[in-house]
């Protein structure tokens, strides 16, 4: 049920200069606080109905981690009018697809259907909001589902603990310290009432954005929305909005993780500013510079020329109140992770000390442009993007104008943000090694070092 989102950016062959985007939409709000975004595209007879709840792992109280991700599953259990396990059958029987995903900042549910099934999609999401089954049977069932998912996707997945180890070290003492998968101990210790309270706090219309994109008649769709959602009462509980402030590090934090792997890995993480800030956009271009395709600097130097790495990837994890700029690399046979890490540092330092050539810089902007074009190739992606822009930035219109923020980035900005964020006191290094190298059980070491990076 979990949507796996690839961090690799897809490129296409259109030029930056010819880009023009105009995704039209209508926006309004119901009296109960439900925010609505409608995008009409009658080119194909399909429609996506999505609901984004502004709740992620960041909103969980300590001792109740994993709740947001758990609800991603629990909300498919059924409702007062939909039998247990019937949600899947109903949507699939109508020729539709459905999914959900959870981040530290929000949870998103969607279904894509033939457009003649639009009312069904609206009904199903309203049922989820007004009377989802939050009971002991569903909770027990989903506990086993989530535990198996963690075993398969984290515990037994090579390097699967990367995110949780990186967040633990980079954001210790804050609500970004834990990843969305959370803790089984916290889930097992929770009472049924804890789950009910979480539902009644966060899964309410005044904490939700409904997006519908595709083959619709706008006025008819508005009537359906009113019929199914207007009756849902506004939430009355205070919605926690913790503000994350990155803790001070005394120098580079290093941890060795012994994992079920054959090939060791080095992971460098630098804390980023919140998404939407000027520096965030500059760092997105740095991502392209280091890891944006076969001609990127990491690929050319570490993989192709020096053959030190089997593969290198940069993952910019943008978050509402921060983020992580993550460099991940697998050493080639005959090379140590420490040597590979030093070579990565040299390429990072090059950005600090040498202005990016104009031709290379223009290529980066072209790649960013292409990412935008390919990213809005379906009504499904448009629906989710509209919701994200509205919730994260308060402006759904950024779906058409955000590219201007990238255009404002200069070559000097790349040098500036590299000097500002790629520093020892903002850095975490994880070294993944095979469990066979572990000297004794539980032998993970954390040390802090300053003065080099």
CSV table of C-alpha atoms in Angstrom, one decimal:
chain,number,residue,atom,x,y,z
A,1,UNK,CA,0.0,0.0,0.0
A,2,UNK,CA,2.9,2.3,0.5
A,3,UNK,CA,4.0,4.4,-2.4
A,4,UNK,CA,7.7,4.1,-3.0
A,5,UNK,CA,9.0,7.5,-4.2
A,6,UNK,CA,12.2,7.5,-6.2
A,7,UNK,CA,14.6,10.2,-5.4
A,8,UNK,CA,16.2,10.0,-8.9
A,9,UNK,CA,15.0,12.8,-11.1
A,10,UNK,CA,13.7,12.0,-14.5
A,11,UNK,CA,15.0,14.1,-17.4
A,12,UNK,CA,13.6,14.9,-20.8
A,13,UNK,CA,14.9,16.8,-23.8
A,14,UNK,CA,13.2,20.1,-23.7
A,15,UNK,CA,15.1,23.3,-23.3
A,16,UNK,CA,15.0,25.7,-20.4
A,17,UNK,CA,14.3,28.7,-22.6
A,18,UNK,CA,11.1,27.3,-24.1
A,19,UNK,CA,9.4,26.3,-20.9
A,20,UNK,CA,5.9,27.5,-20.2
A,21,UNK,CA,3.5,26.1,-17.6
A,22,UNK,CA,-0.1,27.0,-17.0
A,23,UNK,CA,-2.0,24.5,-14.9
A,24,UNK,CA,-5.3,26.1,-14.3
A,25,UNK,CA,-7.2,25.3,-11.1
A,26,UNK,CA,-10.0,26.6,-8.9
A,27,UNK,CA,-9.6,27.0,-5.1
A,28,UNK,CA,-12.0,27.5,-2.3
A,29,UNK,CA,-12.8,26.4,1.3
A,30,UNK,CA,-15.8,24.8,2.9
A,31,UNK,CA,-17.2,26.2,6.2
A,32,UNK,CA,-15.8,23.3,8.1
A,33,UNK,CA,-12.2,24.3,7.0
A,34,UNK,CA,-11.7,21.7,4.2
A,35,UNK,CA,-9.6,23.3,1.5
A,36,UNK,CA,-10.5,22.3,-2.0
A,37,UNK,CA,-8.4,22.5,-5.3
A,38,UNK,CA,-9.9,21.5,-8.6
A,39,UNK,CA,-8.0,21.1,-11.9
A,40,UNK,CA,-10.0,20.3,-15.1
A,41,UNK,CA,-8.3,18.3,-17.8
A,42,UNK,CA,-10.8,16.6,-20.2
A,43,UNK,CA,-8.1,15.2,-22.5
A,44,UNK,CA,-8.4,11.7,-21.1
A,45,UNK,CA,-11.4,10.1,-19.2
A,46,UNK,CA,-9.6,9.7,-15.8
A,47,UNK,CA,-9.7,11.6,-12.6
A,48,UNK,CA,-7.6,11.6,-9.4
A,49,UNK,CA,-9.2,12.3,-6.0
A,50,UNK,CA,-6.7,13.0,-3.3
A,51,UNK,CA,-6.7,14.2,0.3
A,52,UNK,CA,-3.6,15.5,2.0
A,53,UNK,CA,-3.7,15.6,5.8
A,54,UNK,CA,-1.2,18.0,7.4
A,55,UNK,CA,0.2,15.4,9.8
A,56,UNK,CA,3.4,13.4,9.6
A,57,UNK,CA,5.8,11.8,12.0
A,58,UNK,CA,6.8,15.3,13.1
A,59,UNK,CA,3.4,15.8,14.8
A,60,UNK,CA,3.7,12.6,16.9
A,61,UNK,CA,4.4,13.0,20.6
A,62,UNK,CA,7.4,11.3,22.1
A,63,UNK,CA,6.4,7.8,23.0
A,64,UNK,CA,3.9,7.6,20.2
A,65,UNK,CA,6.2,7.4,17.2
A,66,UNK,CA,5.0,5.7,14.0
A,67,UNK,CA,1.4,6.9,14.4
A,68,UNK,CA,1.1,8.8,11.2
A,69,UNK,CA,2.5,6.0,9.1
A,70,UNK,CA,0.3,3.5,11.0
A,71,UNK,CA,-2.7,5.5,10.0
A,72,UNK,CA,-1.7,5.4,6.4
A,73,UNK,CA,-2.6,1.7,6.7
A,74,UNK,CA,-5.4,1.9,9.2
A,75,UNK,CA,-7.4,4.4,7.1
A,76,UNK,CA,-8.0,1.6,4.6
A,77,UNK,CA,-9.7,-0.6,7.1
A,78,UNK,CA,-13.2,0.7,6.2
A,79,UNK,CA,-15.8,3.0,7.7
A,80,UNK,CA,-19.2,3.0,9.2
A,81,UNK,CA,-20.6,2.4,5.7
A,82,UNK,CA,-17.7,0.5,4.1
A,83,UNK,CA,-17.1,-3.1,5.4
A,84,UNK,CA,-13.7,-4.1,6.6
A,85,UNK,CA,-11.4,-5.0,3.7
A,86,UNK,CA,-14.0,-3.7,1.2
A,87,UNK,CA,-12.1,-0.5,0.3
A,88,UNK,CA,-9.8,-2.2,-2.0
A,89,UNK,CA,-12.4,-4.3,-3.7
A,90,UNK,CA,-14.7,-1.3,-4.3
A,91,UNK,CA,-12.0,0.8,-5.9
A,92,UNK,CA,-10.4,-2.0,-8.0
A,93,UNK,CA,-13.9,-3.1,-9.0
A,94,UNK,CA,-14.5,0.3,-10.4
A,95,UNK,CA,-11.3,0.1,-12.5
A,96,UNK,CA,-9.4,2.4,-10.2
A,97,UNK,CA,-6.0,2.5,-8.4
A,98,UNK,CA,-5.2,3.8,-5.0
A,99,UNK,CA,-2.2,4.5,-2.7
A,100,UNK,CA,-0.9,6.6,0.1
A,101,UNK,CA,2.4,8.0,1.4
A,102,UNK,CA,3.6,9.4,4.6
A,103,UNK,CA,6.5,11.9,5.3
A,104,UNK,CA,7.7,13.6,8.4
A,105,UNK,CA,5.4,16.5,7.5
A,106,UNK,CA,2.2,15.1,5.9
A,107,UNK,CA,0.1,12.1,4.8
A,108,UNK,CA,-1.5,11.8,1.4
A,109,UNK,CA,-4.2,9.4,0.1
A,110,UNK,CA,-5.3,9.2,-3.5
A,111,UNK,CA,-7.3,7.2,-5.9
A,112,UNK,CA,-7.3,7.4,-9.7
A,113,UNK,CA,-10.5,6.3,-11.4
A,114,UNK,CA,-12.3,6.4,-14.7
A,115,UNK,CA,-14.0,9.8,-14.7
A,116,UNK,CA,-17.5,8.3,-14.6
A,117,UNK,CA,-16.5,7.0,-11.2
A,118,UNK,CA,-15.7,10.5,-9.8
A,119,UNK,CA,-18.6,10.4,-7.3
A,120,UNK,CA,-17.4,7.1,-5.9
A,121,UNK,CA,-13.9,8.5,-5.3
A,122,UNK,CA,-15.4,11.6,-3.5
A,123,UNK,CA,-17.6,9.3,-1.4
A,124,UNK,CA,-14.8,7.0,-0.4
A,125,UNK,CA,-12.6,9.9,0.8
A,126,UNK,CA,-15.4,11.4,2.7
A,127,UNK,CA,-16.1,8.1,4.5
A,128,UNK,CA,-12.4,7.9,5.5
A,129,UNK,CA,-12.7,11.4,7.0
A,130,UNK,CA,-16.0,11.1,8.7
A,131,UNK,CA,-16.1,7.6,10.2
A,132,UNK,CA,-12.9,5.5,9.6
A,133,UNK,CA,-12.9,2.2,11.5
A,134,UNK,CA,-10.5,2.9,14.4
A,135,UNK,CA,-11.1,-0.2,16.5
A,136,UNK,CA,-9.2,-3.0,18.2
A,137,UNK,CA,-9.6,-5.5,15.3
A,138,UNK,CA,-8.3,-3.1,12.7
A,139,UNK,CA,-5.5,-1.9,14.9
A,140,UNK,CA,-4.4,-5.5,15.6
A,141,UNK,CA,-4.5,-6.3,11.9
A,142,UNK,CA,-2.5,-3.3,10.8
A,143,UNK,CA,0.1,-3.8,13.6
A,144,UNK,CA,1.1,-7.0,11.9
A,145,UNK,CA,1.1,-5.4,8.4
A,146,UNK,CA,3.3,-2.5,9.5
A,147,UNK,CA,5.7,-4.8,11.3
A,148,UNK,CA,6.1,-6.9,8.2
A,149,UNK,CA,6.6,-3.8,6.1
A,150,UNK,CA,9.4,-2.7,8.5
A,151,UNK,CA,11.0,-6.1,8.4
A,152,UNK,CA,11.0,-6.2,4.6
A,153,UNK,CA,11.6,-2.5,3.9
A,154,UNK,CA,14.0,-1.5,6.7
A,155,UNK,CA,15.4,-4.2,8.9
A,156,UNK,CA,16.1,-6.7,6.1
A,157,UNK,CA,16.7,-4.2,3.3
A,158,UNK,CA,20.3,-3.4,2.5
A,159,UNK,CA,21.0,0.1,4.0
A,160,UNK,CA,17.3,0.3,4.9
A,161,UNK,CA,18.1,2.0,8.2
A,162,UNK,CA,19.8,4.9,6.5
A,163,UNK,CA,17.1,7.4,6.9
A,164,UNK,CA,16.3,6.6,10.6
A,165,UNK,CA,20.0,6.7,11.5
A,166,UNK,CA,20.6,9.9,9.6
A,167,UNK,CA,17.6,11.7,11.3
A,168,UNK,CA,18.6,10.3,14.7
A,169,UNK,CA,22.0,11.9,14.5
A,170,UNK,CA,21.2,15.1,12.6
A,171,UNK,CA,18.0,16.1,14.5
A,172,UNK,CA,18.5,14.5,18.0
A,173,UNK,CA,16.1,15.9,20.6
A,174,UNK,CA,13.6,17.2,18.0
A,175,UNK,CA,10.5,15.6,16.4
A,176,UNK,CA,12.6,15.0,13.3
A,177,UNK,CA,14.7,12.6,15.3
A,178,UNK,CA,12.5,9.6,14.3
A,179,UNK,CA,11.6,8.5,10.8
A,180,UNK,CA,7.9,7.9,9.8
A,181,UNK,CA,8.2,4.1,10.4
A,182,UNK,CA,8.5,4.9,14.0
A,183,UNK,CA,8.9,2.4,16.9
A,184,UNK,CA,7.0,-0.9,17.3
A,185,UNK,CA,7.4,-0.5,21.0
A,186,UNK,CA,5.4,2.8,20.9
A,187,UNK,CA,2.7,1.3,18.6
A,188,UNK,CA,2.4,-1.8,20.8
A,189,UNK,CA,2.2,0.3,24.0
A,190,UNK,CA,-0.6,2.5,22.6
A,191,UNK,CA,-4.2,2.0,23.7
A,192,UNK,CA,-7.2,2.0,21.3
A,193,UNK,CA,-8.1,5.4,22.7
A,194,UNK,CA,-4.7,6.7,21.8
A,195,UNK,CA,-5.5,5.9,18.2
A,196,UNK,CA,-8.9,7.4,18.4
A,197,UNK,CA,-7.5,10.6,19.9
A,198,UNK,CA,-4.9,10.9,17.1
A,199,UNK,CA,-7.7,10.4,14.5
A,200,UNK,CA,-9.9,13.0,16.0
A,201,UNK,CA,-7.1,15.5,16.3
A,202,UNK,CA,-5.5,15.3,12.8
A,203,UNK,CA,-8.0,13.6,10.4
A,204,UNK,CA,-10.4,16.4,10.3
A,205,UNK,CA,-11.5,18.8,7.5
A,206,UNK,CA,-9.7,21.8,8.9
A,207,UNK,CA,-6.4,19.8,8.7
A,208,UNK,CA,-7.1,18.5,5.2
A,209,UNK,CA,-6.8,19.6,1.5
A,210,UNK,CA,-8.9,17.9,-1.1
A,211,UNK,CA,-7.6,17.9,-4.6
A,212,UNK,CA,-9.4,16.6,-7.7
A,213,UNK,CA,-7.7,16.7,-11.1
A,214,UNK,CA,-8.8,15.3,-14.4
A,215,UNK,CA,-11.9,14.8,-16.6
A,216,UNK,CA,-14.4,16.8,-14.5
A,217,UNK,CA,-17.2,19.3,-14.8
A,218,UNK,CA,-16.2,21.9,-12.2
A,219,UNK,CA,-19.7,22.9,-11.1
A,220,UNK,CA,-21.0,19.3,-10.9
A,221,UNK,CA,-17.9,18.4,-8.9
A,222,UNK,CA,-18.4,21.2,-6.4
A,223,UNK,CA,-21.9,19.9,-5.8
A,224,UNK,CA,-20.6,16.4,-5.1
A,225,UNK,CA,-18.0,17.8,-2.7
A,226,UNK,CA,-20.7,19.8,-0.9
A,227,UNK,CA,-23.0,16.7,-0.7
A,228,UNK,CA,-20.3,14.4,0.8
A,229,UNK,CA,-18.0,16.7,2.8
A,230,UNK,CA,-20.0,19.7,4.0
A,231,UNK,CA,-21.7,17.7,6.7
A,232,UNK,CA,-18.4,16.6,8.3
A,233,UNK,CA,-17.8,18.6,11.5
A,234,UNK,CA,-14.8,20.7,12.0
A,235,UNK,CA,-12.2,19.3,14.4
A,236,UNK,CA,-12.3,20.8,17.9
A,237,UNK,CA,-8.9,19.7,19.2
A,238,UNK,CA,-5.8,21.7,19.1
A,239,UNK,CA,-3.5,20.5,16.3
A,240,UNK,CA,0.1,20.3,17.4
A,241,UNK,CA,2.6,22.1,15.2
A,242,UNK,CA,6.0,21.6,16.7
A,243,UNK,CA,8.7,23.9,15.3
A,244,UNK,CA,11.9,22.1,14.6
A,245,UNK,CA,15.2,23.8,15.4
A,246,UNK,CA,18.2,21.8,14.4
A,247,UNK,CA,20.4,21.1,17.5
A,248,UNK,CA,23.9,22.3,17.7
A,249,UNK,CA,26.6,19.8,16.8
A,250,UNK,CA,30.1,20.0,18.2
A,251,UNK,CA,31.6,18.8,15.0
A,252,UNK,CA,31.0,16.0,12.5
A,253,UNK,CA,28.9,13.2,14.0
A,254,UNK,CA,30.1,9.7,12.9
A,255,UNK,CA,28.4,6.4,13.3
A,256,UNK,CA,29.3,2.9,12.2
A,257,UNK,CA,26.3,0.7,11.4
A,258,UNK,CA,26.7,-3.1,11.0
A,259,UNK,CA,24.1,-4.2,8.5
A,260,UNK,CA,23.0,-7.2,6.5
A,261,UNK,CA,25.0,-6.1,3.5
A,262,UNK,CA,27.9,-7.4,1.3
A,263,UNK,CA,29.3,-4.1,0.2
A,264,UNK,CA,30.1,-1.3,2.7
A,265,UNK,CA,28.8,2.2,2.1
A,266,UNK,CA,29.5,5.8,3.1
A,267,UNK,CA,26.7,8.2,3.7
A,268,UNK,CA,27.3,11.9,4.2
A,269,UNK,CA,24.5,14.0,5.4
A,270,UNK,CA,24.4,17.8,5.7
A,271,UNK,CA,21.5,19.5,7.3
A,272,UNK,CA,19.6,21.7,4.9
A,273,UNK,CA,17.4,24.8,5.3
A,274,UNK,CA,13.6,24.3,5.1
A,275,UNK,CA,12.1,23.7,1.6
A,276,UNK,CA,10.9,26.9,-0.1
A,277,UNK,CA,13.8,29.1,1.2
A,278,UNK,CA,16.2,30.7,-1.3
A,279,UNK,CA,19.1,28.5,-0.1
A,280,UNK,CA,16.9,25.4,-0.6
A,281,UNK,CA,16.7,26.1,-4.3
A,282,UNK,CA,20.4,26.7,-4.6
A,283,UNK,CA,21.1,23.3,-3.0
A,284,UNK,CA,18.7,21.6,-5.4
A,285,UNK,CA,21.0,22.8,-8.2
A,286,UNK,CA,24.0,21.6,-6.3
A,287,UNK,CA,22.3,18.2,-6.3
A,288,UNK,CA,22.2,18.3,-10.0
A,289,UNK,CA,25.8,19.4,-10.2
A,290,UNK,CA,27.0,16.4,-8.1
A,291,UNK,CA,24.6,13.7,-9.1
A,292,UNK,CA,22.4,14.7,-12.0
A,293,UNK,CA,23.0,12.1,-14.6
A,294,UNK,CA,26.1,10.6,-16.3
A,295,UNK,CA,27.9,13.9,-16.7
A,296,UNK,CA,27.5,14.9,-13.1
A,297,UNK,CA,30.7,15.4,-11.1
A,298,UNK,CA,30.4,12.5,-8.7
A,299,UNK,CA,29.6,10.1,-11.6
A,300,UNK,CA,32.4,11.4,-13.9
A,301,UNK,CA,35.2,11.5,-11.3
A,302,UNK,CA,34.4,8.8,-8.7
A,303,UNK,CA,32.8,6.2,-11.0
A,304,UNK,CA,34.1,6.8,-14.5
A,305,UNK,CA,37.5,8.3,-14.1
A,306,UNK,CA,38.9,7.0,-10.8
A,307,UNK,CA,36.7,3.9,-10.6
A,308,UNK,CA,36.6,4.3,-6.8
A,309,UNK,CA,32.9,3.9,-6.6
A,310,UNK,CA,30.4,1.4,-7.8
A,311,UNK,CA,27.7,4.1,-7.6
A,312,UNK,CA,27.1,7.5,-6.1
A,313,UNK,CA,23.8,9.3,-5.5
A,314,UNK,CA,22.7,12.5,-3.9
A,315,UNK,CA,19.4,12.6,-2.2
A,316,UNK,CA,18.1,16.0,-1.2
A,317,UNK,CA,15.5,15.4,1.5
A,318,UNK,CA,13.5,18.6,1.7
A,319,UNK,CA,11.4,19.0,4.9
A,320,UNK,CA,9.0,21.7,6.2
A,321,UNK,CA,11.4,22.8,8.9
A,322,UNK,CA,14.7,21.6,7.7
A,323,UNK,CA,16.1,18.7,5.6
A,324,UNK,CA,19.1,16.7,4.7
A,325,UNK,CA,21.5,16.8,1.8
A,326,UNK,CA,22.6,13.1,1.6
A,327,UNK,CA,25.5,11.8,-0.4
A,328,UNK,CA,25.5,8.0,-0.7
A,329,UNK,CA,28.3,6.0,-2.2
A,330,UNK,CA,29.4,2.3,-2.6
A,331,UNK,CA,33.2,1.8,-2.8
A,332,UNK,CA,34.6,-0.3,-5.7
A,333,UNK,CA,36.7,-3.4,-4.9
A,334,UNK,CA,40.0,-2.4,-3.5
A,335,UNK,CA,39.0,0.9,-2.1
A,336,UNK,CA,38.1,1.8,1.5
A,337,UNK,CA,35.0,3.8,2.5
A,338,UNK,CA,37.3,6.4,4.2
A,339,UNK,CA,39.2,7.0,1.0
A,340,UNK,CA,36.0,7.3,-1.0
A,341,UNK,CA,34.6,9.7,1.6
A,342,UNK,CA,37.7,11.9,1.3
A,343,UNK,CA,37.3,12.1,-2.5
A,344,UNK,CA,33.7,13.1,-2.1
A,345,UNK,CA,34.8,15.8,0.2
A,346,UNK,CA,37.2,17.1,-2.4
A,347,UNK,CA,34.5,17.5,-5.0
A,348,UNK,CA,32.3,19.2,-2.4
A,349,UNK,CA,35.1,21.6,-1.5
A,350,UNK,CA,35.6,22.4,-5.2
A,351,UNK,CA,32.1,23.9,-5.2
A,352,UNK,CA,33.1,26.1,-2.2
A,353,UNK,CA,36.3,27.3,-3.9
A,354,UNK,CA,35.6,27.5,-7.6
A,355,UNK,CA,32.8,29.2,-9.4
A,356,UNK,CA,30.8,26.7,-11.6
A,357,UNK,CA,31.5,27.4,-15.3
A,358,UNK,CA,28.6,29.1,-17.1
A,359,UNK,CA,28.0,26.3,-19.5
A,360,UNK,CA,27.8,23.7,-16.8
A,361,UNK,CA,25.5,26.0,-14.8
A,362,UNK,CA,23.1,26.5,-17.7
A,363,UNK,CA,23.0,22.7,-18.1
A,364,UNK,CA,21.9,22.4,-14.4
A,365,UNK,CA,19.1,24.8,-15.0
A,366,UNK,CA,18.0,22.9,-18.1
A,367,UNK,CA,17.8,19.7,-16.1
A,368,UNK,CA,15.7,21.4,-13.4
A,369,UNK,CA,13.4,22.6,-16.1
A,370,UNK,CA,13.1,19.2,-17.6
A,371,UNK,CA,12.2,17.8,-14.2
A,372,UNK,CA,9.3,20.1,-13.9
A,373,UNK,CA,8.0,19.2,-17.3
A,374,UNK,CA,8.2,15.4,-16.7
A,375,UNK,CA,6.8,15.8,-13.1
A,376,UNK,CA,3.4,17.1,-14.3
A,377,UNK,CA,2.8,14.5,-16.9
A,378,UNK,CA,-0.4,13.0,-15.3
A,379,UNK,CA,-3.4,14.3,-13.4
A,380,UNK,CA,-2.2,12.1,-10.5
A,381,UNK,CA,1.0,14.1,-10.2
A,382,UNK,CA,-0.8,17.4,-10.6
A,383,UNK,CA,-3.3,16.6,-7.9
A,384,UNK,CA,-0.5,15.8,-5.3
A,385,UNK,CA,1.6,18.7,-6.3
A,386,UNK,CA,-1.3,21.2,-5.9
A,387,UNK,CA,-1.9,19.9,-2.4
A,388,UNK,CA,1.8,20.0,-1.5
A,389,UNK,CA,2.2,23.6,-2.6
A,390,UNK,CA,-0.9,24.7,-0.8
A,391,UNK,CA,0.0,23.0,2.5
A,392,UNK,CA,3.8,23.6,2.5
A,393,UNK,CA,3.8,27.1,1.1
A,394,UNK,CA,0.3,28.4,1.4
A,395,UNK,CA,0.2,28.9,-2.4
A,396,UNK,CA,-1.0,26.3,-4.9
A,397,UNK,CA,-0.1,28.7,-7.7
A,398,UNK,CA,3.6,27.7,-7.2
A,399,UNK,CA,2.8,24.8,-9.4
A,400,UNK,CA,3.1,27.3,-12.3
A,401,UNK,CA,5.7,29.8,-10.8
A,402,UNK,CA,8.1,27.9,-8.6
A,403,UNK,CA,10.5,27.5,-11.6
A,404,UNK,CA,11.2,31.2,-11.3
A,405,UNK,CA,12.8,30.6,-7.9
A,406,UNK,CA,15.2,28.3,-9.5
A,407,UNK,CA,15.9,30.8,-12.3
A,408,UNK,CA,16.9,33.4,-9.7
A,409,UNK,CA,19.7,31.1,-8.4
A,410,UNK,CA,23.2,32.3,-9.5
A,411,UNK,CA,26.5,30.6,-9.8
A,412,UNK,CA,27.7,32.6,-6.8
A,413,UNK,CA,24.7,31.2,-4.8
A,414,UNK,CA,26.0,27.7,-5.3
A,415,UNK,CA,29.4,28.7,-3.9
A,416,UNK,CA,27.7,30.5,-1.0
A,417,UNK,CA,25.4,27.7,0.1
A,418,UNK,CA,28.2,25.1,-0.2
A,419,UNK,CA,30.3,27.2,2.2
A,420,UNK,CA,27.4,27.8,4.5
A,421,UNK,CA,26.0,24.2,4.8
A,422,UNK,CA,28.8,21.8,3.9
A,423,UNK,CA,30.7,22.3,7.1
A,424,UNK,CA,31.8,19.9,9.9
A,425,UNK,CA,29.4,21.3,12.5
A,426,UNK,CA,26.5,20.5,10.1
A,427,UNK,CA,27.6,17.1,9.0
A,428,UNK,CA,26.8,13.4,9.8
A,429,UNK,CA,28.7,10.5,8.4
A,430,UNK,CA,27.3,7.0,8.5
A,431,UNK,CA,29.6,4.1,7.6
A,432,UNK,CA,27.8,0.9,6.7
A,433,UNK,CA,29.7,-2.3,7.2
A,434,UNK,CA,28.7,-6.0,6.9
A,435,UNK,CA,27.7,-7.6,10.1
A,436,UNK,CA,30.4,-10.2,9.6
A,437,UNK,CA,32.9,-7.4,10.5
A,438,UNK,CA,31.2,-6.7,13.8
A,439,UNK,CA,33.4,-7.6,16.8
A,440,UNK,CA,30.5,-8.0,19.2
A,441,UNK,CA,26.7,-7.6,19.3
A,442,UNK,CA,25.5,-4.1,19.5
A,443,UNK,CA,28.9,-2.6,18.6
A,444,UNK,CA,27.8,0.7,17.0
A,445,UNK,CA,30.0,3.6,17.9
A,446,UNK,CA,29.2,7.3,17.8
A,447,UNK,CA,31.9,9.9,17.9
A,448,UNK,CA,32.2,13.5,17.2
A,449,UNK,CA,35.0,15.2,15.5
A,450,UNK,CA,35.6,18.8,14.5
A,451,UNK,CA,38.0,20.6,12.2
A,452,UNK,CA,37.7,18.6,9.0
A,453,UNK,CA,35.0,17.4,6.7
